GROMACS .gro file of C-alpha atoms in nm:
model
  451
    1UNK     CA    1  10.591  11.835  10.202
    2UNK     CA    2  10.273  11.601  10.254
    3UNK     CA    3  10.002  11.482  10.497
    4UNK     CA    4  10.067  11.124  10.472
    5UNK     CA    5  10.202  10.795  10.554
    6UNK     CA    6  10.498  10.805  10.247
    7UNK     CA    7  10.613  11.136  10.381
    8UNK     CA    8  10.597  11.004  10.751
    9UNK     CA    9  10.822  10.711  10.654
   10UNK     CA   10  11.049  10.939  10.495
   11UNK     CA   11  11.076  11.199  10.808
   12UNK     CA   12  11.107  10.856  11.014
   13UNK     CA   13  11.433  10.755  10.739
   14UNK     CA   14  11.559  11.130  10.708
   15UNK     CA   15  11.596  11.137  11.097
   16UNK     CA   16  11.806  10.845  11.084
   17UNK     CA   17  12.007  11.020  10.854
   18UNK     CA   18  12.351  11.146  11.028
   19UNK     CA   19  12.428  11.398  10.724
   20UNK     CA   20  12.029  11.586  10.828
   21UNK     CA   21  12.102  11.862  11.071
   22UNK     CA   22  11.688  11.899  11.118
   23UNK     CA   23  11.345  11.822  10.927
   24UNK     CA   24  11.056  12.048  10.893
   25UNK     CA   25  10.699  11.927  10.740
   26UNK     CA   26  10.436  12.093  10.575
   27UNK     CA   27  10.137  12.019  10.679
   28UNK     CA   28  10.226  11.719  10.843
   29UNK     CA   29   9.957  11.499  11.018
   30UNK     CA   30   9.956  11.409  11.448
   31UNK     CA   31  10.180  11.161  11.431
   32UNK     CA   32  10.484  11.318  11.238
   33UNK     CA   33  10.406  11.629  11.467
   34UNK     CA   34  10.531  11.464  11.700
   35UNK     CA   35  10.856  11.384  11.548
   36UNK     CA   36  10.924  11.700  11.386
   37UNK     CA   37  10.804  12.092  11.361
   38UNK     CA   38  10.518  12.111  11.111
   39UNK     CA   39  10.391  12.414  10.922
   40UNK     CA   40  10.030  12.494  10.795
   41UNK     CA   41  10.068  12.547  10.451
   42UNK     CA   42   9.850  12.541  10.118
   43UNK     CA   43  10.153  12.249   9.924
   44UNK     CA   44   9.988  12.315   9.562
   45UNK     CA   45  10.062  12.696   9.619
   46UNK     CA   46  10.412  12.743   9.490
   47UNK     CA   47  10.464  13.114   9.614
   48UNK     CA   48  10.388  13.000   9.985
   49UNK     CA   49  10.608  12.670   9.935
   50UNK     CA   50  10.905  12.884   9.837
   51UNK     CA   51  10.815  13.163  10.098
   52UNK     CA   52  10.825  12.926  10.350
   53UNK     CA   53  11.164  12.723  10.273
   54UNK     CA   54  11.336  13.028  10.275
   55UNK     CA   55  11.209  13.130  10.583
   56UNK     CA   56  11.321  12.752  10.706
   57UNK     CA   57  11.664  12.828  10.494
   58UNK     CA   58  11.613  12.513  10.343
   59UNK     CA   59  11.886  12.261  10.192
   60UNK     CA   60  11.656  12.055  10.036
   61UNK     CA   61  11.256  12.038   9.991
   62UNK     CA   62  11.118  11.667   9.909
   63UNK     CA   63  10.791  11.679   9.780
   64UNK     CA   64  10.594  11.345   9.890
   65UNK     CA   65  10.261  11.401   9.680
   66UNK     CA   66  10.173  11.410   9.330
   67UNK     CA   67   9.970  11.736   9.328
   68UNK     CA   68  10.224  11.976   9.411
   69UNK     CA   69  10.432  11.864   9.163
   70UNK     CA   70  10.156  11.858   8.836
   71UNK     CA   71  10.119  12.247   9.012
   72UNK     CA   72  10.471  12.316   8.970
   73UNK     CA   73  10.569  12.342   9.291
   74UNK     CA   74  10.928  12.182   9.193
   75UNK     CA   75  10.968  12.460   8.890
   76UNK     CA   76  10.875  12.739   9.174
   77UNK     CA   77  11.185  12.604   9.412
   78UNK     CA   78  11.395  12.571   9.136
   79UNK     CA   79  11.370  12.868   8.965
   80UNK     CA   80  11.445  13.049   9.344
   81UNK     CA   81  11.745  12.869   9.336
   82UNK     CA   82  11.658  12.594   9.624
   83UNK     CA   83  11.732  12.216   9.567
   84UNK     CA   84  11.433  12.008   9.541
   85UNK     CA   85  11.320  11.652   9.509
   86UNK     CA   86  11.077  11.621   9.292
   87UNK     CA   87  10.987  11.698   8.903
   88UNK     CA   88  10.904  12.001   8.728
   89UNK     CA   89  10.538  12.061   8.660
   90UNK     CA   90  10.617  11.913   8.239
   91UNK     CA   91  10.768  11.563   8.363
   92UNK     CA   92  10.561  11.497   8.632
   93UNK     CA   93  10.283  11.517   8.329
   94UNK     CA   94  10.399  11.114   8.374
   95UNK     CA   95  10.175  11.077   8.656
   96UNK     CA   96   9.937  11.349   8.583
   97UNK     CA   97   9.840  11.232   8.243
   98UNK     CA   98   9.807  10.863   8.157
   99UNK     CA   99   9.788  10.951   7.766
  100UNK     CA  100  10.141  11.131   7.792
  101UNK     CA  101  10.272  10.846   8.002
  102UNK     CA  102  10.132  10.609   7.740
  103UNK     CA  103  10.312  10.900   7.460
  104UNK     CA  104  10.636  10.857   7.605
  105UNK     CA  105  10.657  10.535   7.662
  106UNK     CA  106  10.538  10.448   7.283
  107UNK     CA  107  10.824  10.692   7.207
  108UNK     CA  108  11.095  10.485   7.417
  109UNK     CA  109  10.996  10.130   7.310
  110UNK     CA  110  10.865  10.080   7.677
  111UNK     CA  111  10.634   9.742   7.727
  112UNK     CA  112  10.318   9.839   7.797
  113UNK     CA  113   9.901   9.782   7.793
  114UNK     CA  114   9.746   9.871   7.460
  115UNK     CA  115   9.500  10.136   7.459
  116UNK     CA  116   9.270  10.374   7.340
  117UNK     CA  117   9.256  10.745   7.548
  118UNK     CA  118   8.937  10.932   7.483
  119UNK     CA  119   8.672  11.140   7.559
  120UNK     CA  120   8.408  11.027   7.373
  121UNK     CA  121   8.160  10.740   7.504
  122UNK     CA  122   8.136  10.583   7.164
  123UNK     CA  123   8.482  10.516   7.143
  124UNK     CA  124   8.512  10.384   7.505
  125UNK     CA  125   8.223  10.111   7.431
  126UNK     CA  126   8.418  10.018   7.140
  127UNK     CA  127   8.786   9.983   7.299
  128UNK     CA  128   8.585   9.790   7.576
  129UNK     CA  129   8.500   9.555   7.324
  130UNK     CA  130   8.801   9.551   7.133
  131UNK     CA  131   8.999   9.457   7.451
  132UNK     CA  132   8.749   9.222   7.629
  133UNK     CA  133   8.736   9.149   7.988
  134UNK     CA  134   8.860   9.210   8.254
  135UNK     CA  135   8.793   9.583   8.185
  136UNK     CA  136   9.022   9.856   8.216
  137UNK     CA  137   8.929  10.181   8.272
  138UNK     CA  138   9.143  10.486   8.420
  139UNK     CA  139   9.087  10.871   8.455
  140UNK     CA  140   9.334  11.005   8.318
  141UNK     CA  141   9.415  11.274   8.561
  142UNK     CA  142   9.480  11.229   8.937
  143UNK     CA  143   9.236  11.054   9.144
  144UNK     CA  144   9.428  10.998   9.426
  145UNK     CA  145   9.519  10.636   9.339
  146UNK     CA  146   9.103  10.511   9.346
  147UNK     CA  147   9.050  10.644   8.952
  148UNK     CA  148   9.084  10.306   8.819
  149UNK     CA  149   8.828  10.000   8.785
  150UNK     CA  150   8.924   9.658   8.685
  151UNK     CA  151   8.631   9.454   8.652
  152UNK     CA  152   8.430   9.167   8.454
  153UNK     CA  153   8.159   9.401   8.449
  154UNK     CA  154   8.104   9.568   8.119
  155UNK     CA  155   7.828   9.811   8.292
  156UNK     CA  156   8.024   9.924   8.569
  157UNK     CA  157   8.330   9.990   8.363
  158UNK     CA  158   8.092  10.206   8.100
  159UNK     CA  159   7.931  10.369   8.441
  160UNK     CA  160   8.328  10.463   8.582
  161UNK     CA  161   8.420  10.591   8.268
  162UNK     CA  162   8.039  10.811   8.229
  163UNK     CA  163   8.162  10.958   8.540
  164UNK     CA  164   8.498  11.047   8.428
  165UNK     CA  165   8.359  11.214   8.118
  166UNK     CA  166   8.050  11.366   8.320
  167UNK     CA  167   8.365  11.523   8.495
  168UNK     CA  168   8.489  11.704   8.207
  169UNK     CA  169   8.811  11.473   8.205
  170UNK     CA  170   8.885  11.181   7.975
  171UNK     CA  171   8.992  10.802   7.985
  172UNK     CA  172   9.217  10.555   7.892
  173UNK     CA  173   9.091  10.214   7.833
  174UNK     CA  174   9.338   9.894   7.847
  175UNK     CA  175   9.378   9.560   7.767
  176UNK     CA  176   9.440   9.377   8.101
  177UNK     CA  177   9.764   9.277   8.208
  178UNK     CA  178   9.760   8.912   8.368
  179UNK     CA  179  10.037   8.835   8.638
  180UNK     CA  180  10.167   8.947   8.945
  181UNK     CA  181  10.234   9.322   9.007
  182UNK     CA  182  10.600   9.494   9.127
  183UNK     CA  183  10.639   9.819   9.246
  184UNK     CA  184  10.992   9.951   9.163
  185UNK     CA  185  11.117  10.335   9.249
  186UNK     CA  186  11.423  10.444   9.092
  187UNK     CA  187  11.586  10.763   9.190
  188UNK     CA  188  11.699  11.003   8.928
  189UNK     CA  189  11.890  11.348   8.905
  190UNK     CA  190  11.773  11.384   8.480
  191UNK     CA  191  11.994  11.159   8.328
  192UNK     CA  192  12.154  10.911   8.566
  193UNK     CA  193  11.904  10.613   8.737
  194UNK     CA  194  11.932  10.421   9.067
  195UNK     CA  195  11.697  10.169   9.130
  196UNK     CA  196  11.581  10.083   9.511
  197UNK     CA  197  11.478   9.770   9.596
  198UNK     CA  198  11.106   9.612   9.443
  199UNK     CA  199  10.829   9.552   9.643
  200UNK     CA  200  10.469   9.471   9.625
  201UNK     CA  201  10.174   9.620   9.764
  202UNK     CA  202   9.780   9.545   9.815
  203UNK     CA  203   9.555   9.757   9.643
  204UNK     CA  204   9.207   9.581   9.686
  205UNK     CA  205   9.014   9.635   9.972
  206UNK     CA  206   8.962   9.300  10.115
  207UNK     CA  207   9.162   8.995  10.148
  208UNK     CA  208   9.183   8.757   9.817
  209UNK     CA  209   9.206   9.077   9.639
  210UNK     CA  210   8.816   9.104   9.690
  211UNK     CA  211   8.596   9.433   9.663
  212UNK     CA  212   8.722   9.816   9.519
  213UNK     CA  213   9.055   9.957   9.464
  214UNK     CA  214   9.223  10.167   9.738
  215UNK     CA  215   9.494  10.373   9.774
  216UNK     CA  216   9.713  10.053   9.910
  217UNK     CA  217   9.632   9.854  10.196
  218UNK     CA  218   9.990   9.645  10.284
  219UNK     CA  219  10.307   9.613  10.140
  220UNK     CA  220  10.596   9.404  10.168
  221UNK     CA  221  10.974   9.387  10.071
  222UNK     CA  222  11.218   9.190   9.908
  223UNK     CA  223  11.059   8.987   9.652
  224UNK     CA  224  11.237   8.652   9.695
  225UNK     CA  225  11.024   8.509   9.350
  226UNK     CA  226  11.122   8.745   9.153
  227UNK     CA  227  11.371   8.650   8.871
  228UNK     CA  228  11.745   8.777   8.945
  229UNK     CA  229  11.751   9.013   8.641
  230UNK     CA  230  11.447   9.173   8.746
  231UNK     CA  231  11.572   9.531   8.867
  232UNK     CA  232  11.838   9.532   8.606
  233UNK     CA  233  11.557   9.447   8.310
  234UNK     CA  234  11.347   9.689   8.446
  235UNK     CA  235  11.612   9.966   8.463
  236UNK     CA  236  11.727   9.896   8.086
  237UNK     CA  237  11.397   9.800   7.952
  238UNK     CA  238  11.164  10.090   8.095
  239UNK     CA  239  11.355  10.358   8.379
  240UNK     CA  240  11.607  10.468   8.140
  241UNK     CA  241  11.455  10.489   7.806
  242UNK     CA  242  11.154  10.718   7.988
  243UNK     CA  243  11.382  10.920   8.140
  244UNK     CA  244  11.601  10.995   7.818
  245UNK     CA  245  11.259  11.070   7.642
  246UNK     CA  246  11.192  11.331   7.891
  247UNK     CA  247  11.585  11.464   7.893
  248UNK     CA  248  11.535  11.448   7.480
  249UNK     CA  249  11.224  11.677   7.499
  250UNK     CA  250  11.419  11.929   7.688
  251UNK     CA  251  11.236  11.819   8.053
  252UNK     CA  252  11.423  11.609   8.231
  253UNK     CA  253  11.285  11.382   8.485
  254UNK     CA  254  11.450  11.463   8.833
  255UNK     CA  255  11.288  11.270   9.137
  256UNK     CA  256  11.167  10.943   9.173
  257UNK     CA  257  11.027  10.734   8.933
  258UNK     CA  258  10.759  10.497   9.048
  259UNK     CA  259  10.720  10.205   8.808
  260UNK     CA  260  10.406  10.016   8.840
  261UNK     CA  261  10.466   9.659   8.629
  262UNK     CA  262  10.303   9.357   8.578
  263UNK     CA  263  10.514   9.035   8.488
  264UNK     CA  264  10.272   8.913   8.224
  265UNK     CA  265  10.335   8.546   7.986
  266UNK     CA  266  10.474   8.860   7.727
  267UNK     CA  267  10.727   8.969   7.979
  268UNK     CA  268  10.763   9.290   8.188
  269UNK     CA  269  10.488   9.503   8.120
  270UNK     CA  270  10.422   9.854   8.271
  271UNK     CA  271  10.121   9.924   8.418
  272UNK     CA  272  10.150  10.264   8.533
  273UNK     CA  273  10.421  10.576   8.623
  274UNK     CA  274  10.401  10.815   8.894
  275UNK     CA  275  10.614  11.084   8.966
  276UNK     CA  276  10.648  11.024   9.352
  277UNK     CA  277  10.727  10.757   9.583
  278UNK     CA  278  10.408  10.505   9.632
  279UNK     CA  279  10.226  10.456   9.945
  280UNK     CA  280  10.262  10.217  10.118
  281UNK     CA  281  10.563  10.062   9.967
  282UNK     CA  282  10.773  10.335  10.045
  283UNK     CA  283  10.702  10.256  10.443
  284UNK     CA  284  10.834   9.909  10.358
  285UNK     CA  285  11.114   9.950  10.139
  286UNK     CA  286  11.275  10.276  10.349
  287UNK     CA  287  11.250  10.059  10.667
  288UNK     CA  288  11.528   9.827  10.511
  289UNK     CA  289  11.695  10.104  10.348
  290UNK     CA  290  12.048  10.147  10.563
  291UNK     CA  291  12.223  10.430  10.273
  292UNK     CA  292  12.122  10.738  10.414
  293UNK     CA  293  11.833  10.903  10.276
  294UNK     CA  294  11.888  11.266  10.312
  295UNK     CA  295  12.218  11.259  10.091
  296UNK     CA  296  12.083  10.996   9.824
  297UNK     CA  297  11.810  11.277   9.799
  298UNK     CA  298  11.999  11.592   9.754
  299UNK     CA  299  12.212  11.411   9.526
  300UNK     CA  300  11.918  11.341   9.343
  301UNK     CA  301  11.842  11.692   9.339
  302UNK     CA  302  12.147  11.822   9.249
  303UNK     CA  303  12.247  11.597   8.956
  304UNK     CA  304  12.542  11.427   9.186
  305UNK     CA  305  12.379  11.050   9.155
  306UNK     CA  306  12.591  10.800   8.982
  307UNK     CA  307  12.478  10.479   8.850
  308UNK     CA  308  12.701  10.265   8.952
  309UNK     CA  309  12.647  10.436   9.326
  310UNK     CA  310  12.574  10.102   9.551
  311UNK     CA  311  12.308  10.136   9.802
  312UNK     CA  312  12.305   9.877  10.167
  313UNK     CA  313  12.043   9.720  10.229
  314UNK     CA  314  11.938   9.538  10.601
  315UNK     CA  315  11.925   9.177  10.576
  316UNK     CA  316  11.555   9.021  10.668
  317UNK     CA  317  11.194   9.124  10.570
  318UNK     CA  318  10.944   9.354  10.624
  319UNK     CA  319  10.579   9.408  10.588
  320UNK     CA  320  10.336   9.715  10.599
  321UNK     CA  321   9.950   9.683  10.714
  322UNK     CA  322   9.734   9.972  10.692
  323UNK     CA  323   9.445  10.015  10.902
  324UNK     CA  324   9.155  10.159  10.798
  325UNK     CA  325   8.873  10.378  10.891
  326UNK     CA  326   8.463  10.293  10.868
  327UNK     CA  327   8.369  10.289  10.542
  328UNK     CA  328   8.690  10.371  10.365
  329UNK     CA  329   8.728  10.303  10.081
  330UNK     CA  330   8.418  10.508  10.031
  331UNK     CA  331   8.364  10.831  10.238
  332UNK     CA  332   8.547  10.739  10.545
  333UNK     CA  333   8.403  10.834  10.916
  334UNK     CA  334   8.613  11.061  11.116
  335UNK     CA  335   8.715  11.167  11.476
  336UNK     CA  336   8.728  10.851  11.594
  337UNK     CA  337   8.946  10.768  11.881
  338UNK     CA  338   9.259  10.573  11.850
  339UNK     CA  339   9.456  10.429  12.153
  340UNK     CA  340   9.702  10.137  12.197
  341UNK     CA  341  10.027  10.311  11.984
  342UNK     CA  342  10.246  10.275  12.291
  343UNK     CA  343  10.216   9.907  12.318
  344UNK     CA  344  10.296   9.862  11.957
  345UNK     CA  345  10.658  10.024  12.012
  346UNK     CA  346  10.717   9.809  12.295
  347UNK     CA  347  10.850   9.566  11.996
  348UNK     CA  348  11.234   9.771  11.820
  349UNK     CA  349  11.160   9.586  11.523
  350UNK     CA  350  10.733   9.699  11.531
  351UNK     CA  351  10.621  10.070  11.512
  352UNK     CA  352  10.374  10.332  11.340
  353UNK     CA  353  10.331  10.515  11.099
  354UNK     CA  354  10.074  10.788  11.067
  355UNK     CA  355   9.874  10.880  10.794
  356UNK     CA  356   9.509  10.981  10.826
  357UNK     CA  357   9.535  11.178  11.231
  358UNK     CA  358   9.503  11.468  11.393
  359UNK     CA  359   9.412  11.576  11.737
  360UNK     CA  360   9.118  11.671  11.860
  361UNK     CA  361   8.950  11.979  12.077
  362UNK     CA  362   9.040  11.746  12.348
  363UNK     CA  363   9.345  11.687  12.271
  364UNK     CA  364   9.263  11.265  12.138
  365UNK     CA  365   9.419  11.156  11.875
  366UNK     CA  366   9.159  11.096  11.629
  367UNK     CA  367   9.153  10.943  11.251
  368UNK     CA  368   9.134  11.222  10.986
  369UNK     CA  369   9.133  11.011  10.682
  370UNK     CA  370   9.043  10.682  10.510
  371UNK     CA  371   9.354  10.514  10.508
  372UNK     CA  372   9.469  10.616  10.922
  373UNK     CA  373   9.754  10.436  11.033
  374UNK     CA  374  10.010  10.140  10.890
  375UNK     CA  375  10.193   9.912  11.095
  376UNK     CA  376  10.519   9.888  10.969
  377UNK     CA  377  10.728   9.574  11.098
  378UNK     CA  378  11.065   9.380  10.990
  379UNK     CA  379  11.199   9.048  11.073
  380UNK     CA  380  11.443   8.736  10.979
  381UNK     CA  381  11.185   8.654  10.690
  382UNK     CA  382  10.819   8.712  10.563
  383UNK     CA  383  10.663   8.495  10.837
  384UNK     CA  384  10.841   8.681  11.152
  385UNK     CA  385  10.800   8.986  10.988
  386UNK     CA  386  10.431   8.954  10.940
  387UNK     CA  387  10.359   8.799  11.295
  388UNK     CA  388  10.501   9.083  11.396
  389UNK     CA  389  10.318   9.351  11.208
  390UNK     CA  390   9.980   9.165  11.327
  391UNK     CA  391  10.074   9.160  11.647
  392UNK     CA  392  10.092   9.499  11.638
  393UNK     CA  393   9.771   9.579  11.464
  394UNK     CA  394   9.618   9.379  11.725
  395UNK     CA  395   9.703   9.602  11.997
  396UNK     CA  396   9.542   9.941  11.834
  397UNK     CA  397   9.181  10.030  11.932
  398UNK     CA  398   8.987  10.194  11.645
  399UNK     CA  399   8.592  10.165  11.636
  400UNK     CA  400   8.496  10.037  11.308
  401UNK     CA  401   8.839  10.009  11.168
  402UNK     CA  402   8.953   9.688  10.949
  403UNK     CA  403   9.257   9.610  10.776
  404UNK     CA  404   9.347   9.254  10.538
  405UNK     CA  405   9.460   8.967  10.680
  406UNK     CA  406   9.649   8.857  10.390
  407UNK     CA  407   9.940   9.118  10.317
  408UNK     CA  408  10.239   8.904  10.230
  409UNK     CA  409  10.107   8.590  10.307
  410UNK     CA  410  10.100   8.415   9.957
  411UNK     CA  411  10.473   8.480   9.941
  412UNK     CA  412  10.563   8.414  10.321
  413UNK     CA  413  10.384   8.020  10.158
  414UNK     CA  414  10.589   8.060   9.866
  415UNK     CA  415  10.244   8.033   9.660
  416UNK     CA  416  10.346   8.335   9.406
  417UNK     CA  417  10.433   8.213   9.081
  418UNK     CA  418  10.575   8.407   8.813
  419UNK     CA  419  10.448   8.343   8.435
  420UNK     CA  420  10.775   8.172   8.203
  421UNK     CA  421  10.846   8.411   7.962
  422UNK     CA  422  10.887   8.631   8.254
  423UNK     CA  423  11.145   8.477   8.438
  424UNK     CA  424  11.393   8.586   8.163
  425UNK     CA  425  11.402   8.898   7.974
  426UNK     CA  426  11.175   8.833   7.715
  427UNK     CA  427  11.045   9.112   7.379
  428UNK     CA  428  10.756   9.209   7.631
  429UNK     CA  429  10.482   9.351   7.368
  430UNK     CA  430  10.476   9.320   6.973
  431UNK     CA  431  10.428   9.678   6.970
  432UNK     CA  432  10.590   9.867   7.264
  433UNK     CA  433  10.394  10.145   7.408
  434UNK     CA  434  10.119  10.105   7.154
  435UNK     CA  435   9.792  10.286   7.168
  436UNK     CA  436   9.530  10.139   7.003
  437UNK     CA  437   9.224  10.265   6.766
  438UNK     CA  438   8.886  10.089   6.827
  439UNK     CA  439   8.903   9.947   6.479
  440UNK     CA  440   9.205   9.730   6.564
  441UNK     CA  441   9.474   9.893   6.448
  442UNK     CA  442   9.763   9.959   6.649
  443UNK     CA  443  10.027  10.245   6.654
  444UNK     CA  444  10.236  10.474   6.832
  445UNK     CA  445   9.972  10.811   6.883
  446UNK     CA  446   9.988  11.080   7.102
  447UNK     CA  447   9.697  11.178   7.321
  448UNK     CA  448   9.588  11.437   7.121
  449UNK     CA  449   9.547  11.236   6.779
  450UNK     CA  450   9.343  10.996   6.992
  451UNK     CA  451   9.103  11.303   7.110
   0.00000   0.00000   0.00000
């Protein structure tokens, strides 16, 4: 289930999968159409979801985006008896509220930003002071990964959060977290954890980290700075303690768990959950993923994973680019024209992966969306994996598209550099998880005492 360029990278992984008989996708975009039968369908509409995998008799359903999930699309399948991948409507609450995310993980001793959620200007004028800048600001609902601003500017961080309030939602403010970020997914059926391999992805618009937040822009895969306990901290320290909260409160987490971390001079800090795999990391880390994914999924699903389950990995690099329409990250143009695919997959180790398409009247393939197509490449390292992918975006022809120049090139230079007390497992913060009052004070809270 999805439109994107995660769930085309999963069809593209599932089809290399010997165990998978056949894939179906719902809606699909132009470019996974062509891989695979797609099927118009409303995903946030449980009902038609269900109706629909049993007229598919379905073995499993994999949900790829966050909104079906916070609409209970998972609880829907399940209660009809069909396996799914993805959380029930309570645990995916993770992703779809920032102020439970920042509950649980005060209640499992998780390392994390402090900060204040509210709804109430006064309160976010005084957490921005309290916290100083950069400025943090998040809706706390979805926003489709743009809902949070980082910036030195006090005004625009008051104006973002105006907006969120104007909005009838509310915000969490944070401290910043200073280092370099790590994606990490780990796979769960409820109480067991597997952790895939970490990446790192681009979310500024423009190279240098310059300009807005996106949705992602590049990614790339393995990590070669990061410290050799990494994974295993990050599976003690945060995975497993959030998802025996959620087993403990009688709604276990069952899915993948998307952990969003910083490594900060205080140690691993988390920046975020979702309740999904990220885009575009997952293009990245599934092209290097050899365990098939259909049966690591179902026995997700079905409460068959086992911890100690070893997963193969090919050796080498490789990097994701997105290309992106006019405009985008703002309100992207459409219907433009795109030509020059079939020279990218003239290169086995180079190919496509689509995202915002469709086909026109005329039968073009057009862009649909603001983030349209990634090029998705691997190679013997960073370097040949990156000439690669930019050879590649070099031969696709879309008026007023642009991409970065710069995905995985500080780390193809070996110019990454990791902050001590995060090379080792460290405490991480005084006060796990804390949320704190305007006034100073820190504490463990729940959203609603902080409304």
């Amino acid at each position: 289930m999805g439109p994107g360029g995660r769930e085309h990278a999963m069809i593209t992984s599932l089809l290399r999968d010997p165990h998978v008989s056949e894939v179906h996708a719902a809606p699909g975009n132009a470019g996974i159409a062509q891989d695979v039968p797609v099927h118009p369908l409303n995903a946030q509409d449980p009902e038609a979801v269900v109706a629909l995998a049993r007229e598919l008799s379905a073995d499993l359903v994999v949900v790829g985006p966050e909104a079906p999930l916070v609409a209970g699309v998972a609880d829907a399948l399940d209660a009809a008896g069909i396996p799914v991948f993805g959380p029930s409507r309570e645990a995916a609450r993770i992703e779809g509220s920032k102020s439970f995310a920042k509950e649980i993980m005060a209640a499992a001793g998780v390392p994390t930003a402090r900060a204040v959620a509210t709804s109430d200007m006064t309160q976010v004028r005084e957490a921005l002071e309290l916290f100083g800048a950069p400025h943090v600001v998040k809706d706390d609902g979805l926003a489709a990964g743009k809902g949070v601003v980082v910036t030195q500017d006090r005004d625009r961080a008051e104006a973002h959060a105006r907006e969120c309030l104007d909005a009838g939602g509310s915000v969490v403010v944070e401290e910043f977290l200073d280092g370099p970020e790590v994606s990490l997914f780990v796979l769960s059926d409820g109480e067991h954890v597997v952790p895939l391999q970490p990446a790192q992805d681009f979310k500024r618009v423009r190279d240098g980290d310059e300009g807005p937040n996106t949705g992602g822009m590049g990614a790339y895969t393995p990590l070669d700075w990061l410290p050799e306990d990494f994974t295993r901290e990050v599976v003690e320290r945060v995975a497993r303690p959030v998802v025996n909260e959620l087993r403990r409160r009688g709604t276990p987490f069952t899915g993948v768990l998307y952990c969003g971390l910083a490594l900060t001079p205080r140690g691993v800090q988390v920046i975020e959950f979702n309740a999904r795999f990220g885009d575009p990391e997952t293009q990245s880390v599934l092209a290097v993923l050899e365990t098939p994914l259909g049966q690591l999924l179902l026995d997700a699903a079905q409460g068959r994973l086992s911890e100690d389950r070893p997963l193969e990995w090919a050796q080498g690099s490789s990097v994701t680019i997105v290309l992106a329409a006019h405009n985008y990250p703002g309100a992207p143009r459409k219907g433009d024209v795109i030509s020059g695919l079939e020279d990218v997959s003239q290169d086995p180790d180079t190919w496509v992966i689509h995202a915002g398409t469709e086909r026109d009247d005329a039968g073009h393939l057009v862009s649909a969306g603001g983030r349209v197509l990634a090029v998705v490449s691997r190679g013997a390292d960073l370097r040949e994996a990156r000439e690669r992918g930019y050879r590649g975006v070099g031969r696709i022809t879309l008026d007023g598209s642009h991409y970065r120049t710069d995905i995985a090139l500080a780390a193809a230079e070996g110019r990454v550099t990791v902050p001590a007390s995060s090379k080792t497992a460290g405490p991480g913060s005084e006060d796990p998880g804390a949320v704190a009052d305007p006034d100073g004070r820190t504490e463990p809270s729940t959203a609603e005492e902080q409304a």
